[in-house]
Tab-separated table of C-alpha atoms in Angstrom:
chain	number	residue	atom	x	y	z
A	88	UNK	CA	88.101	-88.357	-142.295
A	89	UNK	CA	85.941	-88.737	-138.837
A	90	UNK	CA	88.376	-85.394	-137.447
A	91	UNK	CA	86.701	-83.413	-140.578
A	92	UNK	CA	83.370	-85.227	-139.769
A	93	UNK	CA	84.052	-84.327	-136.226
A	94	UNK	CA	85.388	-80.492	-137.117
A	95	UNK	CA	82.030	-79.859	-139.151
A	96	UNK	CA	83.143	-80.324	-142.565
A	97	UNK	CA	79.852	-80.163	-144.698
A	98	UNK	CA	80.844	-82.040	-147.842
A	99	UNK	CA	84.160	-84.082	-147.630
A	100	UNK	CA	85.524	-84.651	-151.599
A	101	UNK	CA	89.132	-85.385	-152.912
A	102	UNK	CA	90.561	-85.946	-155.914
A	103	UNK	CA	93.660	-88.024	-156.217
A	104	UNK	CA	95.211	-88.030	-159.794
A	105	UNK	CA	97.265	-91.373	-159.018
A	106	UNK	CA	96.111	-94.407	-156.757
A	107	UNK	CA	96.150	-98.134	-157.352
A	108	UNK	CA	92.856	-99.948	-156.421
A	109	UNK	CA	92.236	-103.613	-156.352
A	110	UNK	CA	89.304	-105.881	-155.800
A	111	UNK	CA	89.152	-109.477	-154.696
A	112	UNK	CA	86.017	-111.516	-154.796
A	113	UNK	CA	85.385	-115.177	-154.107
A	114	UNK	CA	84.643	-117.321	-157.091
A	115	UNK	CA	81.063	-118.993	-156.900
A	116	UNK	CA	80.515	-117.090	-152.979
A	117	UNK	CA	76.127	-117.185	-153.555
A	118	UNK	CA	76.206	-120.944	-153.940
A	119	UNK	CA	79.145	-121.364	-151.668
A	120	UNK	CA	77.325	-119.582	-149.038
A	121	UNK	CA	73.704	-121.460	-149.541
A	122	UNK	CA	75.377	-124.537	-148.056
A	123	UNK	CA	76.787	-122.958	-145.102
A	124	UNK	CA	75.247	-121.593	-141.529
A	125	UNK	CA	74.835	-118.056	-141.004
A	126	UNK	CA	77.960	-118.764	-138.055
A	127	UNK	CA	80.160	-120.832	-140.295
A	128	UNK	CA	79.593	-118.267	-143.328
A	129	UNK	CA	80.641	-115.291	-140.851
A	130	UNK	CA	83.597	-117.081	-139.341
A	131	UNK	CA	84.804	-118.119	-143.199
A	132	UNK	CA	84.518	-114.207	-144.299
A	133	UNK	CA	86.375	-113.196	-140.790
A	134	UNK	CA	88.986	-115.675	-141.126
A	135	UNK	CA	89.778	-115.067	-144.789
A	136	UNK	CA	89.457	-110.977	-144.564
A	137	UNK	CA	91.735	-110.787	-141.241
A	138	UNK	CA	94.150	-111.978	-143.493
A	139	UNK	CA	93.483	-109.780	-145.999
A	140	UNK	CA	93.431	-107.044	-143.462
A	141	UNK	CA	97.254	-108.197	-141.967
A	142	UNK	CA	98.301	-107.852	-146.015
A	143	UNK	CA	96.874	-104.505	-146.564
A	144	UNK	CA	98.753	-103.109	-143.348
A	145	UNK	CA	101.954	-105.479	-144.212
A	146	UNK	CA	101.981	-103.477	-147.563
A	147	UNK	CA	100.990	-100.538	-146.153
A	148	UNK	CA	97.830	-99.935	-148.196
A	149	UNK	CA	94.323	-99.101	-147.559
A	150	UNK	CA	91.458	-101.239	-147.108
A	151	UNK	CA	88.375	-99.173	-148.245
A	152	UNK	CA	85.529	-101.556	-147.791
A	153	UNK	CA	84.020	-105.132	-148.466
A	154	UNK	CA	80.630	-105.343	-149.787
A	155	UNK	CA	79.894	-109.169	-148.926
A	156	UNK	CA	82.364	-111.400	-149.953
A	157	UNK	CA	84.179	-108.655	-152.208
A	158	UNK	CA	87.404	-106.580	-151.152
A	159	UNK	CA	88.352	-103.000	-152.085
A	160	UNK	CA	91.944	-101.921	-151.195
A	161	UNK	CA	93.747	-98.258	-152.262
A	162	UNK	CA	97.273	-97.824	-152.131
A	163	UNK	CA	98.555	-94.243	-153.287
A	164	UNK	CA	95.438	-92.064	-151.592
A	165	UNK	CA	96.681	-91.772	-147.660
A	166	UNK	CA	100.132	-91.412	-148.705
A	167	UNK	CA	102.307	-90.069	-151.980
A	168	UNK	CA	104.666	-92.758	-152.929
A	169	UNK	CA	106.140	-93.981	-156.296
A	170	UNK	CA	105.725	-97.567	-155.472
A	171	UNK	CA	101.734	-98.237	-154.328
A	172	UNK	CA	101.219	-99.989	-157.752
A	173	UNK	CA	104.142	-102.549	-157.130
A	174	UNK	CA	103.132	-102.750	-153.162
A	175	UNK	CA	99.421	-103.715	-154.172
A	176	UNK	CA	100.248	-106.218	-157.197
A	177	UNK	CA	102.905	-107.616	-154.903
A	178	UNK	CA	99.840	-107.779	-151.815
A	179	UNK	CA	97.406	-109.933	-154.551
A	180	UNK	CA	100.383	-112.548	-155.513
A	181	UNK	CA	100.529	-112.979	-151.645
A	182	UNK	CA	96.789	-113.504	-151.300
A	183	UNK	CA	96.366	-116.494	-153.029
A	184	UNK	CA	99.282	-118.363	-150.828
A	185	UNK	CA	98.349	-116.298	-147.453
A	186	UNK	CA	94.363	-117.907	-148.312
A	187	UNK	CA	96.356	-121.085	-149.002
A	188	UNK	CA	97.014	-121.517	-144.843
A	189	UNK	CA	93.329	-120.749	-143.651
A	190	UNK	CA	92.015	-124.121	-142.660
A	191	UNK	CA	88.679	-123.341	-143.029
A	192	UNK	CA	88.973	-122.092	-147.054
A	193	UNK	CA	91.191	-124.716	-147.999
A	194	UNK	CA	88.533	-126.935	-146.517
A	195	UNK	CA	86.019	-124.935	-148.499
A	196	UNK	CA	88.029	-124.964	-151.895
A	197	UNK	CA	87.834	-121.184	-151.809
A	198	UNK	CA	89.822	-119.463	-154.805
A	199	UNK	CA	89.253	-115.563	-155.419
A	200	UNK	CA	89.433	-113.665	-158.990
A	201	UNK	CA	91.480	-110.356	-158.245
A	202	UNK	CA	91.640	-106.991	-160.512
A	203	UNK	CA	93.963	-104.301	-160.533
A	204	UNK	CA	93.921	-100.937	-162.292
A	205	UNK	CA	95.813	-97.567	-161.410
A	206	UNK	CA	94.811	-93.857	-162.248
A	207	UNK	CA	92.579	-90.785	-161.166
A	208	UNK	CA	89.723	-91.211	-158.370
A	209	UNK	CA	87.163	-89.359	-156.364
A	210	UNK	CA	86.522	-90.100	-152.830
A	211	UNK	CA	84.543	-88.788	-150.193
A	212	UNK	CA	81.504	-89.247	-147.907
A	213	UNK	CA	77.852	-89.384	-148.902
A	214	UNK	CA	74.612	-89.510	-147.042
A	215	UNK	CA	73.614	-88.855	-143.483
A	216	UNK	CA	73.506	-91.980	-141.962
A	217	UNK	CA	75.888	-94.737	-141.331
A	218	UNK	CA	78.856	-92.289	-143.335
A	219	UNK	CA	81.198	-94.333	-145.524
A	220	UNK	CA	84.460	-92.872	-147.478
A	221	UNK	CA	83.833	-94.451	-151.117
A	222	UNK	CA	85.751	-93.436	-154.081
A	223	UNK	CA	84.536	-93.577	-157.373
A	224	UNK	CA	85.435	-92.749	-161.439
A	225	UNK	CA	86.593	-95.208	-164.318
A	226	UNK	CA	89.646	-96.416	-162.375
A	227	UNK	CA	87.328	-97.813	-159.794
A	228	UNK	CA	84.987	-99.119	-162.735
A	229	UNK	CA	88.053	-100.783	-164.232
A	230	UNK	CA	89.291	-102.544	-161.038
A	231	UNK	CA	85.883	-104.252	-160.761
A	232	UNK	CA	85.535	-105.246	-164.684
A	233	UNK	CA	89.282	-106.659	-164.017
A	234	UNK	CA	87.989	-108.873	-161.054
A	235	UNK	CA	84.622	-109.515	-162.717
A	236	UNK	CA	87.008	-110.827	-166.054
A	237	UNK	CA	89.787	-112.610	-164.528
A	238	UNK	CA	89.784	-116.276	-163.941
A	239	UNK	CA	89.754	-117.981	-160.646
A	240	UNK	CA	93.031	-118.061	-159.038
A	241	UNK	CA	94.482	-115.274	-161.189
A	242	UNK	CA	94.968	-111.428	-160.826
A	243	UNK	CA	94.055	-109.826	-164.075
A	244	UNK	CA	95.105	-106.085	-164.753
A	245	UNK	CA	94.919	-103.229	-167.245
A	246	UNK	CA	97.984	-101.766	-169.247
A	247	UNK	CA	98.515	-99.428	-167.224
A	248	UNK	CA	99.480	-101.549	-164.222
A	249	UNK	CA	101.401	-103.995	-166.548
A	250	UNK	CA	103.846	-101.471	-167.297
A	251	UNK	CA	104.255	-99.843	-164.045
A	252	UNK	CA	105.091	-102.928	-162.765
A	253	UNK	CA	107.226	-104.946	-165.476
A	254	UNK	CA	110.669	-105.802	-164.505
A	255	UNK	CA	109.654	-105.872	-160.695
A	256	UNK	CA	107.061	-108.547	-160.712
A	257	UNK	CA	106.482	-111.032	-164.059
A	258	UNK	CA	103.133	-110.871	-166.081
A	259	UNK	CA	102.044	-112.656	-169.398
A	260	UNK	CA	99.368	-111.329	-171.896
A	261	UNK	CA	95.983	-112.228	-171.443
A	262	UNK	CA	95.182	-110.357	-174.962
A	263	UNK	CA	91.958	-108.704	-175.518
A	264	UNK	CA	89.134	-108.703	-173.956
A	265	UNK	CA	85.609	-106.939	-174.301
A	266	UNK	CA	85.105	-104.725	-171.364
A	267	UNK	CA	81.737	-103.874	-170.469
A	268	UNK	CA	81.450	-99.873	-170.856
A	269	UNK	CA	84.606	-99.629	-172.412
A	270	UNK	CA	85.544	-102.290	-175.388
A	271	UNK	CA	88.221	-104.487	-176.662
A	272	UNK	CA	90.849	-104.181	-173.704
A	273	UNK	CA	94.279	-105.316	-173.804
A	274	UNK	CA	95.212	-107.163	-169.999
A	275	UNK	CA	97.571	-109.180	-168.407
A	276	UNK	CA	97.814	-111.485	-165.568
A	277	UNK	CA	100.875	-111.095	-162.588
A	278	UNK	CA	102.175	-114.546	-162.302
């Protein structure tokens, strides 16, 4: 993306028909973070997103963006592969014991709520300052809703992802739940 930036490219948009996008938030982050210096809440986010970081490149995924305490990650866009759904369900069952050895958020009792969904997206770059690739559509919109829904300590995802990856990596019904914007939703957790 910064060679197109670099090469003059006026409006950089993509479409990818299949990616798997998942975002991980801390449970209960604005009151966490009202007890804690502006050094010790940097150094807890640093800590616990270098990890995060060393998954996404173990699994070979993408790490978007974070937007405070919250973490976006892509697998499927930079590459073609039948597998990113598997690789980025398999990435949030590590997160929880990989979180497990950081001193500072055991210390902290930090837990995260983690969604999943797969599907179409649209990514590109807006704006003219301070460029950042984004991607955006209802797979995006569902990853969030998953996170915002789950429970702490649990990775909550749609159908979609349930059956891609069933018979690789367990999951148990959740049932239904209403989904802002789009209804009763049928989801599962991974276990």
């Amino acid at each position: 993306i910064a060679q197109r930036l670099r090469d003059g490219e006026p409006l950089i948009a993509d479409r990818f028909d299949d990616v798997t996008l998942l975002f991980a938030d801390i449970v209960g982050f604005t009151q966490l973070s009202s007890t804690m210096s502006p050094a010790e809440l940097v150094g807890v986010l640093n800590d616990v997103f270098s990890v995060f970081d060393d998954l996404v490149e173990r699994y070979a995924l993408e790490k978007v963006k974070t937007i405070g305490d919250a973490y976006m990650v892509v697998g499927g866009m930079t590459e073609r592969s039948d597998d990113h759904t598997i690789r980025v369900a398999s990435m949030a069952l590590d997160l929880a014991e990989a979180v497990g050895r950081i001193d500072s958020a055991v210390r902290l009792g930090i837990q995260f709520r983690i969604g999943i969904s797969c599907g179409p997206v649209v990514a590109g770059v807006i704006g003219t300052k301070k460029y950042i690739y984004d991607v955006w559509g209802d797979t995006v919109n569902l990853a969030s809703r998953m996170e915002s829904l789950s429970l702490p300590g649990r990775v909550q995802v749609t159908q979609s992802v349930m059956e891609r990856v069933a018979g690789t990596l367990a999951v148990e019904a959740r049932g239904l739940i209403d989904v802002r914007g789009v209804g009763p939703m049928l989801t599962y957790f991974l276990v």
